[in-house]
PDB file of C-alpha atoms in Angstrom:
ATOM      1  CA  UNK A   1      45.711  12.955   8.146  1.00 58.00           C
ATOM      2  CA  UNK A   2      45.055  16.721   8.206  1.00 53.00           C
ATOM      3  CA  UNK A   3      44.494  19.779   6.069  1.00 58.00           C
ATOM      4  CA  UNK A   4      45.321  23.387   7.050  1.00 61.00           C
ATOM      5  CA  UNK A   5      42.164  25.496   5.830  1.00 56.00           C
ATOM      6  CA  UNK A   6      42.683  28.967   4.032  1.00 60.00           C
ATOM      7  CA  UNK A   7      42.027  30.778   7.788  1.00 59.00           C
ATOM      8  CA  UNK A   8      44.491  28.774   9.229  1.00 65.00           C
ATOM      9  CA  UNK A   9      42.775  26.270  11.189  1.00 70.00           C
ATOM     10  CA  UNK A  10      44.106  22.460  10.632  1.00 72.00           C
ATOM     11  CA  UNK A  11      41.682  19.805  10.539  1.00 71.00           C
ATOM     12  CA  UNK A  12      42.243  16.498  11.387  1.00 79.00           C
ATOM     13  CA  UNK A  13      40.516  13.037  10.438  1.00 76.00           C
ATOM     14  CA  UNK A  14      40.975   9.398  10.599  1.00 83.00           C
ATOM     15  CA  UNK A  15      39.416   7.626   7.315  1.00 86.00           C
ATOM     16  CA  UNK A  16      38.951   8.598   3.728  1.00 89.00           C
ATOM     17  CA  UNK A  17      36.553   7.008   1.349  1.00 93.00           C
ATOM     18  CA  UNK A  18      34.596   7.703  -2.326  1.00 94.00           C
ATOM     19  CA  UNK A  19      31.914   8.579  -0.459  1.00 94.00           C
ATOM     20  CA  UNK A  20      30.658   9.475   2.570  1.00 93.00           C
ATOM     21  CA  UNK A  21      26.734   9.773   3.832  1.00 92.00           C
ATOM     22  CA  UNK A  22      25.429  11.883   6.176  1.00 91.00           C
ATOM     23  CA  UNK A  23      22.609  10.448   7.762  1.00 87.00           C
ATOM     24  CA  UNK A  24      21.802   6.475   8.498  1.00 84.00           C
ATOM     25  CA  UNK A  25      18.557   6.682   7.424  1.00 78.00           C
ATOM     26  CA  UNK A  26      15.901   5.548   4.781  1.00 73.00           C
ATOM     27  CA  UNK A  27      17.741   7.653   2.350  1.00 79.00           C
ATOM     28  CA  UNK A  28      21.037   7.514   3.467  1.00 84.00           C
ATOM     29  CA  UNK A  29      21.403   3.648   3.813  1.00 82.00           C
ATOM     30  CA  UNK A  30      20.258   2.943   0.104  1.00 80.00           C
ATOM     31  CA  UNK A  31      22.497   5.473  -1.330  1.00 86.00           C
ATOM     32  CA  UNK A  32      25.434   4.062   0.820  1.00 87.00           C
ATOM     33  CA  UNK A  33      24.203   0.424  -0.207  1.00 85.00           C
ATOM     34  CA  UNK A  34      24.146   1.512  -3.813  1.00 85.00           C
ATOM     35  CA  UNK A  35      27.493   3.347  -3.915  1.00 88.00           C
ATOM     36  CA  UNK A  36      29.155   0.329  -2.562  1.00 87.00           C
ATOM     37  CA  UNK A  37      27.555  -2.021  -4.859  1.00 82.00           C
ATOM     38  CA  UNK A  38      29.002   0.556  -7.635  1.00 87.00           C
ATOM     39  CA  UNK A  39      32.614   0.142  -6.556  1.00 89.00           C
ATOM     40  CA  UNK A  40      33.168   2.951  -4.085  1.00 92.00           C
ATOM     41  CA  UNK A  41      34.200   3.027  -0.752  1.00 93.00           C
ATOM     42  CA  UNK A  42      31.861   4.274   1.674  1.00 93.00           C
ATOM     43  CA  UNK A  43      31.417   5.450   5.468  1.00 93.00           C
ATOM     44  CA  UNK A  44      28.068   6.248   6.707  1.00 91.00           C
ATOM     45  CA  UNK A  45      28.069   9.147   9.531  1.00 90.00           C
ATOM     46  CA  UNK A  46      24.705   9.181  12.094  1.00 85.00           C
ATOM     47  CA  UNK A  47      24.550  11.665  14.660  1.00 80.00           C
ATOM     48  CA  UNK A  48      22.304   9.013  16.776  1.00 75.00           C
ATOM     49  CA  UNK A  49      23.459   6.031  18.456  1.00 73.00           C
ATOM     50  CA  UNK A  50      21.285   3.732  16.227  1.00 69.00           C
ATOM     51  CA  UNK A  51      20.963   3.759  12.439  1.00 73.00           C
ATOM     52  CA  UNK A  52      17.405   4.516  10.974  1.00 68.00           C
ATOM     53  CA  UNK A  53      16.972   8.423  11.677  1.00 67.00           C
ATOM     54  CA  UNK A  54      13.376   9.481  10.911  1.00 61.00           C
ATOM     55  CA  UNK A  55      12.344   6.502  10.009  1.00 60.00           C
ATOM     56  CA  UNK A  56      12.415   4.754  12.967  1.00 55.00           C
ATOM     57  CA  UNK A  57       9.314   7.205  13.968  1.00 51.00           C
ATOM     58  CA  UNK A  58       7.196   6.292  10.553  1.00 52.00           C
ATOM     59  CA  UNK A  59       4.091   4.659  10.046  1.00 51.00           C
ATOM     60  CA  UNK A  60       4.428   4.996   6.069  1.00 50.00           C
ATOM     61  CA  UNK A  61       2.791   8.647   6.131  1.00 46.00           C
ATOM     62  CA  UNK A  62       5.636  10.638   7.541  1.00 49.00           C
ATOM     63  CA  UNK A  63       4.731  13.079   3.800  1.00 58.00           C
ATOM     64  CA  UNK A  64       2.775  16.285   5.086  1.00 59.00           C
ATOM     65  CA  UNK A  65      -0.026  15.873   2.371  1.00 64.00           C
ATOM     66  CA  UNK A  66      -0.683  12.432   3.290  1.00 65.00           C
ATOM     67  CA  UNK A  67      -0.893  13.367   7.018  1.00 67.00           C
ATOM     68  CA  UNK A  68      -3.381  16.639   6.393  1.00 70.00           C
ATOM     69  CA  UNK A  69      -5.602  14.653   4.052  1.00 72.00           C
ATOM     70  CA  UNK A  70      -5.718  11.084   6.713  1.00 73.00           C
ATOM     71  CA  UNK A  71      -6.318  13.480   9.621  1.00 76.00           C
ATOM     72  CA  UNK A  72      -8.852  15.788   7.495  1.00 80.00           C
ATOM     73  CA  UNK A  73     -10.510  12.561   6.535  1.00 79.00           C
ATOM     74  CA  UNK A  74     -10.691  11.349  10.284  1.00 78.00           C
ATOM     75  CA  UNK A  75     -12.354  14.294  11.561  1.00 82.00           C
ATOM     76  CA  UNK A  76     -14.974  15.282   8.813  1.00 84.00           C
ATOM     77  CA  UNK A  77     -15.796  11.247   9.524  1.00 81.00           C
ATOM     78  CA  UNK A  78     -16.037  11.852  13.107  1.00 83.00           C
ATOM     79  CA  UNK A  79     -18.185  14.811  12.604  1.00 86.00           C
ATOM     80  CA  UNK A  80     -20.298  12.689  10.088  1.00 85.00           C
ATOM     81  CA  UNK A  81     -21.082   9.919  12.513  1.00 85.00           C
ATOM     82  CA  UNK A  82     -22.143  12.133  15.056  1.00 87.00           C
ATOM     83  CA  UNK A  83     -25.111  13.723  12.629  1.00 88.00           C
ATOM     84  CA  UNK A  84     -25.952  10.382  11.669  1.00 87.00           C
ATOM     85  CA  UNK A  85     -24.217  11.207   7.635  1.00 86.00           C
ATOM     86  CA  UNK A  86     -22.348   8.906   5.734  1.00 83.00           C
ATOM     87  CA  UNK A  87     -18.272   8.429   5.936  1.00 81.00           C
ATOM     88  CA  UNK A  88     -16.114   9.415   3.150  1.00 82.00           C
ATOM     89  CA  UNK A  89     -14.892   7.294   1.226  1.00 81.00           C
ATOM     90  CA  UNK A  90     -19.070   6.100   0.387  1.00 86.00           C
ATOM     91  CA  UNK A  91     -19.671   2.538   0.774  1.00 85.00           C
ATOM     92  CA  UNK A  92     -22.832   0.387  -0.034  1.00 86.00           C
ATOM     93  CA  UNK A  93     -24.189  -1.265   2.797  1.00 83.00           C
ATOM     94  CA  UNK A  94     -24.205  -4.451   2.194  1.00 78.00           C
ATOM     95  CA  UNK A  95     -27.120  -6.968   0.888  1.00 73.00           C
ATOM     96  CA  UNK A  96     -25.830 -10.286   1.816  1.00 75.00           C
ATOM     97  CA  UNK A  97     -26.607 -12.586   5.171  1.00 77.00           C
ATOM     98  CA  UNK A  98     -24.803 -15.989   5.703  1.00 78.00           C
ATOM     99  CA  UNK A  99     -22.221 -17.191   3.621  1.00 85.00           C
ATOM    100  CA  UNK A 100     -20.692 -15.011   1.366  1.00 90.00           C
ATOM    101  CA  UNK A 101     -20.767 -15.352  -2.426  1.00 91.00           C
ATOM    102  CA  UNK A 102     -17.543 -16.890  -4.394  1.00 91.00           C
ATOM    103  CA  UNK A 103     -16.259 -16.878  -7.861  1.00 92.00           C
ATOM    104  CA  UNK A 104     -13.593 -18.252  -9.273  1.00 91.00           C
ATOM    105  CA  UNK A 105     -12.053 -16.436 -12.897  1.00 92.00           C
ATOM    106  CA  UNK A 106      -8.666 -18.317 -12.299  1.00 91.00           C
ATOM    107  CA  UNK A 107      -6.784 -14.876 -13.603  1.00 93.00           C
ATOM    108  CA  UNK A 108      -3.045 -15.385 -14.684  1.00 91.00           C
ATOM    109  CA  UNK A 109      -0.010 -13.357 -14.237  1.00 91.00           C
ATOM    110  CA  UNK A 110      -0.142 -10.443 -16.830  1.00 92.00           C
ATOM    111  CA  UNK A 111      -3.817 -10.888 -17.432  1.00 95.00           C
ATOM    112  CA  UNK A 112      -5.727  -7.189 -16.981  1.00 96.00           C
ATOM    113  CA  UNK A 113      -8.704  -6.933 -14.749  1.00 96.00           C
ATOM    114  CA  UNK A 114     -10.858  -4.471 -13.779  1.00 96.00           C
ATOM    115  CA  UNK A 115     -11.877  -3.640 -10.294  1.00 97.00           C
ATOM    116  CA  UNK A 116     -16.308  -4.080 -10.161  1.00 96.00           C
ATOM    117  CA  UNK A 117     -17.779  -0.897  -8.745  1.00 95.00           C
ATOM    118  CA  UNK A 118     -18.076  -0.533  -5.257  1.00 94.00           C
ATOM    119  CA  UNK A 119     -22.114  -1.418  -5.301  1.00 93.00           C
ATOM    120  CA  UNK A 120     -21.155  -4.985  -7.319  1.00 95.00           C
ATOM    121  CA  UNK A 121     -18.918  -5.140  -4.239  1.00 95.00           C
ATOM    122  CA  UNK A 122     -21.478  -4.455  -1.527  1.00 93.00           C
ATOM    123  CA  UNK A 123     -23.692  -6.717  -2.690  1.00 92.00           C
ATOM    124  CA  UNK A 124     -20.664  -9.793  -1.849  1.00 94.00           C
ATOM    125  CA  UNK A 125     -19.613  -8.682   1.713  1.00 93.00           C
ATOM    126  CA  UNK A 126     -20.950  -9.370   5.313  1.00 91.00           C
ATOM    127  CA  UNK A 127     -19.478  -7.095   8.027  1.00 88.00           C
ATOM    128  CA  UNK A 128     -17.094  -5.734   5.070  1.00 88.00           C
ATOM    129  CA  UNK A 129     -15.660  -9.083   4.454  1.00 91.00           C
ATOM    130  CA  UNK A 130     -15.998 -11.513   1.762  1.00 93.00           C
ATOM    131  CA  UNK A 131     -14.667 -14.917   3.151  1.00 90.00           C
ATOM    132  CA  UNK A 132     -12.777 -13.248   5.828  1.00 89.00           C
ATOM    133  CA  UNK A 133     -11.197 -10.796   3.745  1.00 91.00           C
ATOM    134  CA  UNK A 134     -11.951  -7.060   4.254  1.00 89.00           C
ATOM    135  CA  UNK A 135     -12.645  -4.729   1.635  1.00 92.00           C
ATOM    136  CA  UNK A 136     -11.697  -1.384   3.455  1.00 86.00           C
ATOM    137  CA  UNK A 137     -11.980   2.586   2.476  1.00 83.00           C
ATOM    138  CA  UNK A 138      -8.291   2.040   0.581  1.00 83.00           C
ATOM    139  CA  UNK A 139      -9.893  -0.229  -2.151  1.00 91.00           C
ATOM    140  CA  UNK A 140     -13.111   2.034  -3.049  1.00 92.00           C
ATOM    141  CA  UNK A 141     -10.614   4.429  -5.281  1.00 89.00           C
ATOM    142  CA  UNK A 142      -9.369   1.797  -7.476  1.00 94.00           C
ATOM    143  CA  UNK A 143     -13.021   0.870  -8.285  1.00 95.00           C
ATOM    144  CA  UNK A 144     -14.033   0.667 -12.044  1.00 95.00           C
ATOM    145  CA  UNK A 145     -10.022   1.009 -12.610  1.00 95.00           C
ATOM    146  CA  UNK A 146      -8.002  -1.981 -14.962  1.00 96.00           C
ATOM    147  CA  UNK A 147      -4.422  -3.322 -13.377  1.00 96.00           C
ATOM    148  CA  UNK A 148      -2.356  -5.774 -14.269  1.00 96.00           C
ATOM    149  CA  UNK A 149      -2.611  -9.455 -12.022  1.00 96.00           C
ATOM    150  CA  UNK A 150       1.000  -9.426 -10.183  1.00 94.00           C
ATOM    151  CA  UNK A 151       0.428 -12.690  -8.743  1.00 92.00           C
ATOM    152  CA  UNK A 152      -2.197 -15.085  -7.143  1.00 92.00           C
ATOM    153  CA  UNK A 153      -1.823 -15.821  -3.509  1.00 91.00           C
ATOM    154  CA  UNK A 154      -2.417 -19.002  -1.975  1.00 92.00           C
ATOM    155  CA  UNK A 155      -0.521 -19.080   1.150  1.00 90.00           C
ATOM    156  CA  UNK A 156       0.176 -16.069   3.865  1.00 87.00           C
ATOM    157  CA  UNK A 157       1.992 -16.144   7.085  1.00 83.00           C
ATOM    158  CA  UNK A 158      -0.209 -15.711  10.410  1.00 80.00           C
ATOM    159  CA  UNK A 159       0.823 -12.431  11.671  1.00 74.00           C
ATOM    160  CA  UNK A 160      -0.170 -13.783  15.233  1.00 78.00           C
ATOM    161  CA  UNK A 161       1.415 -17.200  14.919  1.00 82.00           C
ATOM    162  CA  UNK A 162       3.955 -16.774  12.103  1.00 81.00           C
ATOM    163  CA  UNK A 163       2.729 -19.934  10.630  1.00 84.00           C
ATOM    164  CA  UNK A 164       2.786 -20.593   6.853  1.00 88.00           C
ATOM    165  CA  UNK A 165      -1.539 -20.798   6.263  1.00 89.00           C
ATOM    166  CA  UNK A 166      -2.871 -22.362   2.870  1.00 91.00           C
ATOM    167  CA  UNK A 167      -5.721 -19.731   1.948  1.00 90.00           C
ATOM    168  CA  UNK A 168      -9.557 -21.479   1.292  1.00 90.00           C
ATOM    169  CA  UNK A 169     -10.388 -19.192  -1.156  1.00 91.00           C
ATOM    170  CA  UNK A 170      -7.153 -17.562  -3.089  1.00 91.00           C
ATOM    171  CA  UNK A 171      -6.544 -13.645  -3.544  1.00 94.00           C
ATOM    172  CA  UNK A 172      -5.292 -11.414  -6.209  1.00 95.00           C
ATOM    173  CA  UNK A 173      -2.483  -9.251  -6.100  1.00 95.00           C
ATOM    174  CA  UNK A 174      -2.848  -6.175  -9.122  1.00 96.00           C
ATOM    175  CA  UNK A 175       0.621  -4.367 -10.028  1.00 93.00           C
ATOM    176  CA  UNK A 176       0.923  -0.602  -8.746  1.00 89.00           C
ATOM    177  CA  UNK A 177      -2.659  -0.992  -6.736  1.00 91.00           C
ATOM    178  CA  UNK A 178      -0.940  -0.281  -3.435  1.00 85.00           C
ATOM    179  CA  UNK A 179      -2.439   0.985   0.104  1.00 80.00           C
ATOM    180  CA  UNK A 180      -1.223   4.668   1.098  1.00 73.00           C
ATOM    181  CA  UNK A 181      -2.845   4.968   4.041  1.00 68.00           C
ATOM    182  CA  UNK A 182      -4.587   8.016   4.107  1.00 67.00           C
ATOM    183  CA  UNK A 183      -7.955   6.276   4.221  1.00 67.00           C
ATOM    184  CA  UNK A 184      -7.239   3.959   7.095  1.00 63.00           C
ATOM    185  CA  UNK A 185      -5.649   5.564  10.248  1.00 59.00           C
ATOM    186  CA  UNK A 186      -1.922   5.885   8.405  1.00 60.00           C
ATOM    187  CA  UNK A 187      -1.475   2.393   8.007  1.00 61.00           C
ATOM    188  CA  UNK A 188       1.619   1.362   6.241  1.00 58.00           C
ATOM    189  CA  UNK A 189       2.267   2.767   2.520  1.00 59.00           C
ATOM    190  CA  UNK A 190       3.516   1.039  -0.554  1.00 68.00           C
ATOM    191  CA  UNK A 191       1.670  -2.345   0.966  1.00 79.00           C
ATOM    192  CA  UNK A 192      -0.140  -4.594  -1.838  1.00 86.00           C
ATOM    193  CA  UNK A 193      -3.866  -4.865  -1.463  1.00 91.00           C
ATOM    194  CA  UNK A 194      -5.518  -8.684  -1.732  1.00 94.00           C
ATOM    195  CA  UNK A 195      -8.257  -8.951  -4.130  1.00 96.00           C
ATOM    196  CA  UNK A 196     -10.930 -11.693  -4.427  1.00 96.00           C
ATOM    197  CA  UNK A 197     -11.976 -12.515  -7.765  1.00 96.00           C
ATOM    198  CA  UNK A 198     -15.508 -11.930  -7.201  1.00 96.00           C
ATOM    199  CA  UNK A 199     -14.573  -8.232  -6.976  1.00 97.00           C
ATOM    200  CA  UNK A 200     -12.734  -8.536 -10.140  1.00 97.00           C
ATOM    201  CA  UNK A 201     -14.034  -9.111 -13.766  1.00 95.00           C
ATOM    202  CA  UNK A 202     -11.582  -9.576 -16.713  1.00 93.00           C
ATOM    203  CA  UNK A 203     -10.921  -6.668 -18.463  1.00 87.00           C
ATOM    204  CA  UNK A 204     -11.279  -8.266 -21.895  1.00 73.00           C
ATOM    205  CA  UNK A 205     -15.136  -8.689 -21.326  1.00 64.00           C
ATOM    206  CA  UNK A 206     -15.097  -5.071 -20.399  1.00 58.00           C
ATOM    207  CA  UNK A 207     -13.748  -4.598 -24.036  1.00 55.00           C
ATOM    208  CA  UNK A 208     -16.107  -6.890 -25.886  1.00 53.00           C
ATOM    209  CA  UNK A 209     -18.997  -5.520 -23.899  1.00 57.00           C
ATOM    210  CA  UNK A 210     -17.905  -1.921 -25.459  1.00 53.00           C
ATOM    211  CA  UNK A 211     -17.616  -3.250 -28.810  1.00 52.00           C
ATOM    212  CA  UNK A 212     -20.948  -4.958 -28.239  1.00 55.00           C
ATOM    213  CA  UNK A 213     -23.003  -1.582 -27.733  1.00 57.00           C
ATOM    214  CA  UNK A 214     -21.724   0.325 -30.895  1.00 57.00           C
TER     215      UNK A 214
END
């Protein structure tokens, strides 16, 4: 197939389709994925010999702001540690020694809870953990803020073995309370956060409590 051009010049090509995407990428892929689900035909041009383009270089904070405020946050901590001042995001030190303290509120799916403050929190961690799970600088924002429960989790898989594990003391997974990374060396975006329910409190006591002091 060809087509002569308005200057003269004839160009030539081998396939036709709806559509056609310029770049195999994170952007690229989806549209071409949802194009073809749509009915289309579709080819997918990369200038690289391997699909993925800039993605294949991400840690989940390729965005400039996110990158500026994670490597802002790094230094003024770096700077802080060296003068003996506290890091930023503030965190409690914590008050407990031994085991750690439990609590079970046995939360449901579409049940709204509110995230304790991040001094309730100190007060059930040892080394920043609370039965092995960490409560890290990405969790102190949503503090004193009400979600949604998404889902309870009682089982994981190992990232070291990639065994299925049956958790001792179940997490809770809060719609839209995601990681972004900027707190914690660019770790992955978009990732859900676990939750124990000792950091939680339901938000309908929150409610009564209010109505309470009127």
């Amino acid at each position: 197939m060809s087509l002569t051009m308005r200057w003269g010049r004839v160009l030539n090509w081998d396939s036709e389709a709806d559509v056609v995407v310029v770049g195999a990428g994170a952007t690229g892929l989806p549209a071409a994925i949802v194009a073809r689900e749509a009915g289309s035909s579709v080819i997918v041009v990369e200038a690289q010999p391997h699909a993925g383009g800039h993605a294949m270089i991400s840690g989940g904070n390729v965005p400039l702001r996110g990158f500026l405020l994670a490597m802002l946050t790094r230094l003024f901590n770096v700077v802080q540690d060296l003068r003996g001042g506290a890091s930023y995001p503030f965190m409690p030190p914590a008050t407990v020694s031994g085991p750690t303290p439990t609590q079970a509120l046995d939360l449901s799916f579409d049940e709204t809870a509110t995230v304790r403050a991040k001094e309730e929190i100190a007060a059930t961690l040892v080394n920043n953990r609370n039965r092995g799970l960490w409560f890290d600088r990405e969790m102190i924002r949503f503090c004193n803020r009400s979600a949604v429960v998404h889902s309870r989790v009682k089982r994981v898989i190992h990232e070291s073995t990639g065994k299925m594990v049956v958790m001792k003391t179940p997490s809770i997974v809060l719609k839209n309370v995601i990681a972004t990374g900027e707190f914690l060396r660019l770790c992955p975006q978009h990732e859900y956060i676990f939750w124990r329910e000792i950091w939680l409190r339901r938000a309908a006591v929150d409610a009564a409590t209010r109505d309470a002091n009127r």
